Amino acid sequence: MTRIRARRKKRTPFQFVATCGAGLESLVQEEIRSFGGKEPVTTPGAVSWQAVSLESAYRACLWSRFASRILVELSSFEARDPEDLYREAAKIDWSKHFSGDATFAVSCTLVKAELTHSHYASLKTKDAIVDQFRKRTGQRPDVDVRQPGIRINLHVDGTAATLALDLSGESLHRRGYRASAGTAPLKESLAAAIAHLSGVRKNMDSDCCLLDPMCGSGTLLIEAAMIVGDSAPGLLRKKFGFIYWHHHNQKMWDGLVNEALAREDQLTEESWPIIIGYDADPGVVAGARKNILNAGLADRITVKQRQLARLQPPAAKGYMFTNPPYGERLSEKEAVKYLYRCLGRIFRAGFSGWQLGFFTSHPDLADMLRVSWQERYRLYNGPIKCRLLVTSGVEAQSPQPPHQWELAETNPELPAEDFSNRLRKNCQTLLPWAREKNITCFRVYDADLPDFNIAIDLYEQWIHVSEYAPSATVDAERARERFSQALAVIRHILSIPHSMLFIKSRQKQRDKKQYQKRAAADETMGKLYEVHEGECRFLVNFTDHVDTGLFLDHRKTRVMLGRIAQGRTFLNLFGYTGSATVHAAMGGATSTTTVDLSEKSLIRAQANLSLSGHGGPLHRFEVADCMTWLKKSRDRFGVIYVDPPTFANGRHKNLDFDVQQDHPELLRLALRHLSRDGILIFSTNTRTF
């Protein structure tokens, strides 16, 4: 008797789709291959593949670090109007996928579709599902748009529509550990991509370090640690979209979860690299620690409150990756630009052999780091176009030595012999003194001779010459001739090219006009040059204002403020460009507040602070009249610096200040804000005070 074998019915393969953020498609495709997906196909924002088993999709739900959702397609069809949607959705036997007592929701995305209203398209699809259940069973499933048991995804591109069931439920980037997100947080999937593209891998050497110097909520650090520890991102999630799906294979899922737990346990006893993060905001640091605790990584990741100025390499080699602040307003963007410069300077000087992954929404500002990038990746943080820039093996660069001035030989043919002799004598005395004291910005001549009524300031390799206004008794033509002679002498003695010499005319004002911009049409900070004062760095403007933004005669006061501000809160009244604030911050002030009526001045002050590596909420900038602010504020400070102008008036702000008349009230108000053991320093340039 011949046996006839029954043919097995060929199983219909599942069609899966993994959606992801723009720029992550190649990473997701690589993952799908590792999960067993055959010949995955990439399209913008998605990777699709076929499989006869659910295993590759389950692995994607459990293990994918870069995908947003894992979908299983149910039907594809043409949809030109809402009725097409209703008819085609009704053809699907929904009882094969979920029961009437499960909640569900329909989401819709339209791409250049003839359908114009995504909400209405979702509504028509929902109606088809509900009507089918009611007609067949008399039972109507409930809609829950917040936490549905089943999520149906409708995607329409032109007229090509696809209905799919979402196996992931909530987006896969929601790992479940983030209790505190901070401002502008990275999605976990994007953070994982940044860490991976920056060089983070599992089983990394224990003698290297993973470092985020501006860690925010700690997402980059956590995702990096999960990569190193071979930890499945889905293990922390409490719920997936396939739980209520009738085709769900619980036995297969449990096996994959147990496998993931075993892989994680294998590395529990292994030595890990140092993983450390810093942030300037103590509140953000506290939130990051909560997230790290929730992720079960408190014994692997260390986060501390620290300003960028204090950044040093915790190990001889490692990987630095960071998502620095973006800065949306003008003041924030200027601060961010110089924060980038500060980070680049610190990285070049102290992180030889390290690899840097720098994620930014301002790729035009990336040159501020002065680093050569080996890789550039286009990524998106939500709708924001960003770049991830990666460099490796940067050689340590010693700080550039200060400019050394050399005096030219005496030239008897030079004009203005008296002025030439005086300037040379001053330089012969002051240049050695400045080198000994490590002072790079100082005055070498200040109207020493009546006929040459000018001030000459050296700012490192630049010279700033200010011509005082001649008195009414001086012939204007004669004054111009003397000024021209003085410039010729300066260029010769100090061997300075024209491009390094800046010339200004100074006139007496009874208000703060000398601090105002000369070219009012230009609203930017103009061309700025970086100079040093000890460990502090400042931006000076040689062209747009009569003064540069750094008063050289206040240097000793600033140094003293830096010394006494250590461990104290600091208030800078009439703060202008914040030079005293920078010294206080670098000296160890626990927090600073800078008050000035000029928003433009405070933009420069914030940029100065960032350039020196300080920022965050511990450093406040208040655009306000100081007298008014003192009356309203209730804060107290350990050090208060009061440096008012001689006169100030504002026609549009009802401001009229005279230091001689108003300083008693100003000081009484300021003293109310002084702590019991505090110090108040008052400064004025008024010679008749």
PDB file of C-alpha atoms in Angstrom, residues 341-548:
ATOM      1  CA  ARG A 341      35.802  77.301  21.007  1.00  0.00           C
ATOM      2  CA  CYS A 342      36.491  76.585  24.667  1.00  0.00           C
ATOM      3  CA  LEU A 343      35.749  72.872  24.247  1.00  0.00           C
ATOM      4  CA  GLY A 344      38.008  72.677  21.192  1.00  0.00           C
ATOM      5  CA  ARG A 345      40.841  74.411  23.037  1.00  0.00           C
ATOM      6  CA  ILE A 346      40.560  72.046  26.011  1.00  0.00           C
ATOM      7  CA  PHE A 347      40.303  68.962  23.777  1.00  0.00           C
ATOM      8  CA  ARG A 348      43.311  69.907  21.667  1.00  0.00           C
ATOM      9  CA  ALA A 349      45.427  70.740  24.698  1.00  0.00           C
ATOM     10  CA  GLY A 350      44.655  67.816  27.000  1.00  0.00           C
ATOM     11  CA  PHE A 351      43.035  64.929  25.141  1.00  0.00           C
ATOM     12  CA  SER A 352      45.803  63.621  22.892  1.00  0.00           C
ATOM     13  CA  GLY A 353      44.843  60.278  21.362  1.00  0.00           C
ATOM     14  CA  TRP A 354      41.182  60.578  22.315  1.00  0.00           C
ATOM     15  CA  GLN A 355      38.311  60.309  19.846  1.00  0.00           C
ATOM     16  CA  LEU A 356      35.686  63.056  19.788  1.00  0.00           C
ATOM     17  CA  GLY A 357      32.076  62.788  18.636  1.00  0.00           C
ATOM     18  CA  PHE A 358      30.535  66.251  18.473  1.00  0.00           C
ATOM     19  CA  PHE A 359      26.785  66.521  17.811  1.00  0.00           C
ATOM     20  CA  THR A 360      25.514  69.967  16.884  1.00  0.00           C
ATOM     21  CA  SER A 361      22.608  71.789  15.292  1.00  0.00           C
ATOM     22  CA  HIS A 362      25.058  74.543  14.285  1.00  0.00           C
ATOM     23  CA  PRO A 363      27.488  72.837  11.882  1.00  0.00           C
ATOM     24  CA  ASP A 364      28.462  76.299  10.660  1.00  0.00           C
ATOM     25  CA  LEU A 365      29.979  76.882  14.093  1.00  0.00           C
ATOM     26  CA  ALA A 366      31.879  73.592  14.246  1.00  0.00           C
ATOM     27  CA  ASP A 367      35.018  75.284  12.921  1.00  0.00           C
ATOM     28  CA  MET A 368      35.171  77.115  16.251  1.00  0.00           C
ATOM     29  CA  LEU A 369      36.658  73.918  17.732  1.00  0.00           C
ATOM     30  CA  ARG A 370      39.594  74.131  15.268  1.00  0.00           C
ATOM     31  CA  VAL A 371      39.637  70.357  14.882  1.00  0.00           C
ATOM     32  CA  SER A 372      39.973  68.332  11.654  1.00  0.00           C
ATOM     33  CA  TRP A 373      36.957  66.038  11.292  1.00  0.00           C
ATOM     34  CA  GLN A 374      37.383  62.562   9.778  1.00  0.00           C
ATOM     35  CA  GLU A 375      33.663  61.735   9.583  1.00  0.00           C
ATOM     36  CA  ARG A 376      30.510  63.825   9.147  1.00  0.00           C
ATOM     37  CA  TYR A 377      27.023  62.347   9.596  1.00  0.00           C
ATOM     38  CA  ARG A 378      23.723  64.048   8.805  1.00  0.00           C
ATOM     39  CA  LEU A 379      21.245  63.378  11.579  1.00  0.00           C
ATOM     40  CA  TYR A 380      18.050  64.967  12.870  1.00  0.00           C
ATOM     41  CA  ASN A 381      17.029  65.789  16.423  1.00  0.00           C
ATOM     42  CA  GLY A 382      13.297  65.821  15.793  1.00  0.00           C
ATOM     43  CA  PRO A 383      12.836  68.459  13.059  1.00  0.00           C
ATOM     44  CA  ILE A 384      16.235  70.081  13.737  1.00  0.00           C
ATOM     45  CA  LYS A 385      18.906  69.422  11.119  1.00  0.00           C
ATOM     46  CA  CYS A 386      22.096  68.394  12.885  1.00  0.00           C
ATOM     47  CA  ARG A 387      25.550  66.977  12.222  1.00  0.00           C
ATOM     48  CA  LEU A 388      27.635  64.467  14.097  1.00  0.00           C
ATOM     49  CA  LEU A 389      31.306  65.262  13.553  1.00  0.00           C
ATOM     50  CA  VAL A 390      33.918  62.690  14.541  1.00  0.00           C
ATOM     51  CA  THR A 391      37.675  63.004  14.857  1.00  0.00           C
ATOM     52  CA  SER A 392      40.303  60.696  16.337  1.00  0.00           C
ATOM     53  CA  GLY A 393      43.918  60.721  17.345  1.00  0.00           C
ATOM     54  CA  VAL A 394      44.326  64.467  17.907  1.00  0.00           C
ATOM     55  CA  GLU A 395      47.902  65.253  18.881  1.00  0.00           C
ATOM     56  CA  ALA A 396      48.342  67.353  22.011  1.00  0.00           C
ATOM     57  CA  GLN A 397      48.926  70.993  21.197  1.00  0.00           C
ATOM     58  CA  SER A 398      50.864  73.169  23.581  1.00  0.00           C
ATOM     59  CA  PRO A 399      49.275  76.544  24.318  1.00  0.00           C
ATOM     60  CA  GLN A 400      50.493  79.209  21.943  1.00  0.00           C
ATOM     61  CA  PRO A 401      53.112  81.325  23.723  1.00  0.00           C
ATOM     62  CA  PRO A 402      52.190  84.979  24.283  1.00  0.00           C
ATOM     63  CA  HIS A 403      53.256  87.467  21.668  1.00  0.00           C
ATOM     64  CA  GLN A 404      56.709  88.929  22.325  1.00  0.00           C
ATOM     65  CA  TRP A 405      57.146  92.555  21.370  1.00  0.00           C
ATOM     66  CA  GLU A 406      60.523  93.525  19.946  1.00  0.00           C
ATOM     67  CA  LEU A 407      61.541  97.182  19.641  1.00  0.00           C
ATOM     68  CA  ALA A 408      63.014  98.350  16.348  1.00  0.00           C
ATOM     69  CA  GLU A 409      66.328 100.156  16.161  1.00  0.00           C
ATOM     70  CA  THR A 410      66.317 103.916  16.636  1.00  0.00           C
ATOM     71  CA  ASN A 411      65.684 105.793  13.396  1.00  0.00           C
ATOM     72  CA  PRO A 412      66.843 109.451  13.488  1.00  0.00           C
ATOM     73  CA  GLU A 413      64.684 110.230  10.467  1.00  0.00           C
ATOM     74  CA  LEU A 414      61.448 109.504  12.334  1.00  0.00           C
ATOM     75  CA  PRO A 415      59.226 112.529  13.037  1.00  0.00           C
ATOM     76  CA  ALA A 416      58.162 113.587  16.530  1.00  0.00           C
ATOM     77  CA  GLU A 417      61.438 112.843  18.290  1.00  0.00           C
ATOM     78  CA  ASP A 418      60.093 113.689  21.772  1.00  0.00           C
ATOM     79  CA  PHE A 419      57.165 111.304  21.360  1.00  0.00           C
ATOM     80  CA  SER A 420      59.406 108.610  19.878  1.00  0.00           C
ATOM     81  CA  ASN A 421      61.807 108.823  22.824  1.00  0.00           C
ATOM     82  CA  ARG A 422      58.996 108.727  25.389  1.00  0.00           C
ATOM     83  CA  LEU A 423      57.275 105.736  23.783  1.00  0.00           C
ATOM     84  CA  ARG A 424      60.555 103.816  23.485  1.00  0.00           C
ATOM     85  CA  LYS A 425      61.436 104.552  27.127  1.00  0.00           C
ATOM     86  CA  ASN A 426      57.982 103.417  28.291  1.00  0.00           C
ATOM     87  CA  CYS A 427      58.232 100.197  26.297  1.00  0.00           C
ATOM     88  CA  GLN A 428      61.717  99.446  27.591  1.00  0.00           C
ATOM     89  CA  THR A 429      60.321  99.610  31.117  1.00  0.00           C
ATOM     90  CA  LEU A 430      56.900  98.029  30.642  1.00  0.00           C
ATOM     91  CA  LEU A 431      57.568  95.165  28.230  1.00  0.00           C
ATOM     92  CA  PRO A 432      59.964  93.284  30.582  1.00  0.00           C
ATOM     93  CA  TRP A 433      57.587  93.961  33.497  1.00  0.00           C
ATOM     94  CA  ALA A 434      54.636  92.527  31.540  1.00  0.00           C
ATOM     95  CA  ARG A 435      56.588  89.403  30.558  1.00  0.00           C
ATOM     96  CA  GLU A 436      57.611  88.813  34.164  1.00  0.00           C
ATOM     97  CA  LYS A 437      54.045  89.252  35.439  1.00  0.00           C
ATOM     98  CA  ASN A 438      52.507  87.300  32.513  1.00  0.00           C
ATOM     99  CA  ILE A 439      50.429  90.332  31.545  1.00  0.00           C
ATOM    100  CA  THR A 440      49.510  90.497  27.867  1.00  0.00           C
ATOM    101  CA  CYS A 441      47.128  93.482  27.758  1.00  0.00           C
ATOM    102  CA  PHE A 442      48.343  96.802  29.160  1.00  0.00           C
ATOM    103  CA  ARG A 443      48.793 100.507  28.401  1.00  0.00           C
ATOM    104  CA  VAL A 444      52.195 101.796  27.311  1.00  0.00           C
ATOM    105  CA  TYR A 445      51.371 105.475  26.795  1.00  0.00           C
ATOM    106  CA  ASP A 446      48.616 107.736  28.135  1.00  0.00           C
ATOM    107  CA  ALA A 447      48.864 111.342  26.920  1.00  0.00           C
ATOM    108  CA  ASP A 448      52.306 111.635  28.533  1.00  0.00           C
ATOM    109  CA  LEU A 449      53.162 114.608  26.301  1.00  0.00           C
ATOM    110  CA  PRO A 450      50.665 117.469  25.822  1.00  0.00           C
ATOM    111  CA  ASP A 451      51.242 117.608  22.070  1.00  0.00           C
ATOM    112  CA  PHE A 452      50.473 113.919  21.636  1.00  0.00           C
ATOM    113  CA  ASN A 453      47.153 113.482  23.375  1.00  0.00           C
ATOM    114  CA  ILE A 454      46.618 109.775  22.758  1.00  0.00           C
ATOM    115  CA  ALA A 455      46.413 106.446  24.624  1.00  0.00           C
ATOM    116  CA  ILE A 456      48.270 103.365  23.356  1.00  0.00           C
ATOM    117  CA  ASP A 457      47.155  99.948  24.571  1.00  0.00           C
ATOM    118  CA  LEU A 458      48.730  96.617  23.713  1.00  0.00           C
ATOM    119  CA  TYR A 459      46.282  93.729  23.453  1.00  0.00           C
ATOM    120  CA  GLU A 460      48.591  90.762  22.897  1.00  0.00           C
ATOM    121  CA  GLN A 461      49.688  91.123  19.238  1.00  0.00           C
ATOM    122  CA  TRP A 462      47.329  94.027  18.497  1.00  0.00           C
ATOM    123  CA  ILE A 463      47.673  97.742  19.210  1.00  0.00           C
ATOM    124  CA  HIS A 464      44.701  99.936  20.050  1.00  0.00           C
ATOM    125  CA  VAL A 465      45.304 103.696  19.717  1.00  0.00           C
ATOM    126  CA  SER A 466      42.744 106.164  21.092  1.00  0.00           C
ATOM    127  CA  GLU A 467      42.993 109.827  20.173  1.00  0.00           C
ATOM    128  CA  TYR A 468      41.578 112.164  22.788  1.00  0.00           C
ATOM    129  CA  ALA A 469      39.621 115.107  21.467  1.00  0.00           C
ATOM    130  CA  PRO A 470      41.863 118.203  21.138  1.00  0.00           C
ATOM    131  CA  SER A 471      40.908 121.308  23.115  1.00  0.00           C
ATOM    132  CA  ALA A 472      39.297 124.218  21.328  1.00  0.00           C
ATOM    133  CA  THR A 473      42.593 126.163  21.434  1.00  0.00           C
ATOM    134  CA  VAL A 474      44.463 123.542  19.391  1.00  0.00           C
ATOM    135  CA  ASP A 475      44.517 123.979  15.632  1.00  0.00           C
ATOM    136  CA  ALA A 476      42.677 121.017  14.075  1.00  0.00           C
ATOM    137  CA  GLU A 477      45.074 120.677  11.158  1.00  0.00           C
ATOM    138  CA  ARG A 478      48.051 120.733  13.514  1.00  0.00           C
ATOM    139  CA  ALA A 479      46.400 118.044  15.675  1.00  0.00           C
ATOM    140  CA  ARG A 480      45.867 115.812  12.642  1.00  0.00           C
ATOM    141  CA  GLU A 481      49.503 116.213  11.634  1.00  0.00           C
ATOM    142  CA  ARG A 482      50.752 115.256  15.113  1.00  0.00           C
ATOM    143  CA  PHE A 483      48.459 112.242  15.201  1.00  0.00           C
ATOM    144  CA  SER A 484      49.781 111.099  11.816  1.00  0.00           C
ATOM    145  CA  GLN A 485      53.343 111.484  13.072  1.00  0.00           C
ATOM    146  CA  ALA A 486      52.519 109.480  16.209  1.00  0.00           C
ATOM    147  CA  LEU A 487      51.103 106.612  14.141  1.00  0.00           C
ATOM    148  CA  ALA A 488      54.263 106.493  12.039  1.00  0.00           C
ATOM    149  CA  VAL A 489      56.375 106.293  15.209  1.00  0.00           C
ATOM    150  CA  ILE A 490      54.190 103.545  16.698  1.00  0.00           C
ATOM    151  CA  ARG A 491      54.370 101.414  13.555  1.00  0.00           C
ATOM    152  CA  HIS A 492      58.154 101.726  13.426  1.00  0.00           C
ATOM    153  CA  ILE A 493      59.058 101.223  17.083  1.00  0.00           C
ATOM    154  CA  LEU A 494      56.734  98.266  17.610  1.00  0.00           C
ATOM    155  CA  SER A 495      57.153  96.879  14.064  1.00  0.00           C
ATOM    156  CA  ILE A 496      53.426  96.558  13.646  1.00  0.00           C
ATOM    157  CA  PRO A 497      51.683  95.999  10.277  1.00  0.00           C
ATOM    158  CA  HIS A 498      48.666  98.124   9.375  1.00  0.00           C
ATOM    159  CA  SER A 499      46.285  95.180   9.879  1.00  0.00           C
ATOM    160  CA  MET A 500      47.239  94.875  13.577  1.00  0.00           C
ATOM    161  CA  LEU A 501      46.813  98.558  14.411  1.00  0.00           C
ATOM    162  CA  PHE A 502      43.370  99.936  15.319  1.00  0.00           C
ATOM    163  CA  ILE A 503      42.669 103.646  15.648  1.00  0.00           C
ATOM    164  CA  LYS A 504      39.827 105.393  17.519  1.00  0.00           C
ATOM    165  CA  SER A 505      38.865 108.925  18.462  1.00  0.00           C
ATOM    166  CA  ARG A 506      37.619 109.497  21.995  1.00  0.00           C
ATOM    167  CA  GLN A 507      35.379 112.351  23.064  1.00  0.00           C
ATOM    168  CA  LYS A 508      34.013 113.216  26.463  1.00  0.00           C
ATOM    169  CA  GLN A 509      30.358 112.240  26.999  1.00  0.00           C
ATOM    170  CA  ARG A 510      28.030 112.920  29.884  1.00  0.00           C
ATOM    171  CA  ASP A 511      26.293 109.577  29.483  1.00  0.00           C
ATOM    172  CA  LYS A 512      27.168 106.061  28.366  1.00  0.00           C
ATOM    173  CA  LYS A 513      27.541 106.967  24.713  1.00  0.00           C
ATOM    174  CA  GLN A 514      31.171 105.960  24.845  1.00  0.00           C
ATOM    175  CA  TYR A 515      29.990 102.414  25.489  1.00  0.00           C
ATOM    176  CA  GLN A 516      27.528 102.422  22.604  1.00  0.00           C
ATOM    177  CA  LYS A 517      28.125 101.034  19.168  1.00  0.00           C
ATOM    178  CA  ARG A 518      29.420 103.499  16.635  1.00  0.00           C
ATOM    179  CA  ALA A 519      27.859 101.743  13.662  1.00  0.00           C
ATOM    180  CA  ALA A 520      24.325 101.303  14.966  1.00  0.00           C
ATOM    181  CA  ALA A 521      23.087  99.683  11.772  1.00  0.00           C
ATOM    182  CA  ASP A 522      25.047  96.522  12.568  1.00  0.00           C
ATOM    183  CA  GLU A 523      23.240  94.584  15.292  1.00  0.00           C
ATOM    184  CA  THR A 524      25.870  91.871  15.750  1.00  0.00           C
ATOM    185  CA  MET A 525      28.830  92.016  18.120  1.00  0.00           C
ATOM    186  CA  GLY A 526      31.138  92.889  15.230  1.00  0.00           C
ATOM    187  CA  LYS A 527      34.535  91.288  14.709  1.00  0.00           C
ATOM    188  CA  LEU A 528      35.891  90.101  18.026  1.00  0.00           C
ATOM    189  CA  TYR A 529      39.425  89.159  19.032  1.00  0.00           C
ATOM    190  CA  GLU A 530      40.326  86.807  21.874  1.00  0.00           C
ATOM    191  CA  VAL A 531      42.751  87.988  24.549  1.00  0.00           C
ATOM    192  CA  HIS A 532      43.908  86.619  27.916  1.00  0.00           C
ATOM    193  CA  GLU A 533      44.145  87.882  31.448  1.00  0.00           C
ATOM    194  CA  GLY A 534      45.660  85.135  33.550  1.00  0.00           C
ATOM    195  CA  GLU A 535      43.414  82.084  33.055  1.00  0.00           C
ATOM    196  CA  CYS A 536      40.522  84.277  31.940  1.00  0.00           C
ATOM    197  CA  ARG A 537      39.701  84.918  28.310  1.00  0.00           C
ATOM    198  CA  PHE A 538      37.879  87.874  26.835  1.00  0.00           C
ATOM    199  CA  LEU A 539      36.480  89.044  23.534  1.00  0.00           C
ATOM    200  CA  VAL A 540      37.484  92.571  22.567  1.00  0.00           C
ATOM    201  CA  ASN A 541      36.175  94.747  19.765  1.00  0.00           C
ATOM    202  CA  PHE A 542      38.752  97.104  18.272  1.00  0.00           C
ATOM    203  CA  THR A 543      36.505  98.750  15.681  1.00  0.00           C
ATOM    204  CA  ASP A 544      32.878  99.324  16.661  1.00  0.00           C
ATOM    205  CA  HIS A 545      33.151 101.073  20.022  1.00  0.00           C
ATOM    206  CA  VAL A 546      35.448 103.712  21.478  1.00  0.00           C
ATOM    207  CA  ASP A 547      36.394 101.218  24.204  1.00  0.00           C
ATOM    208  CA  THR A 548      37.186  97.579  23.498  1.00  0.00           C
TER     209      THR A 548
END
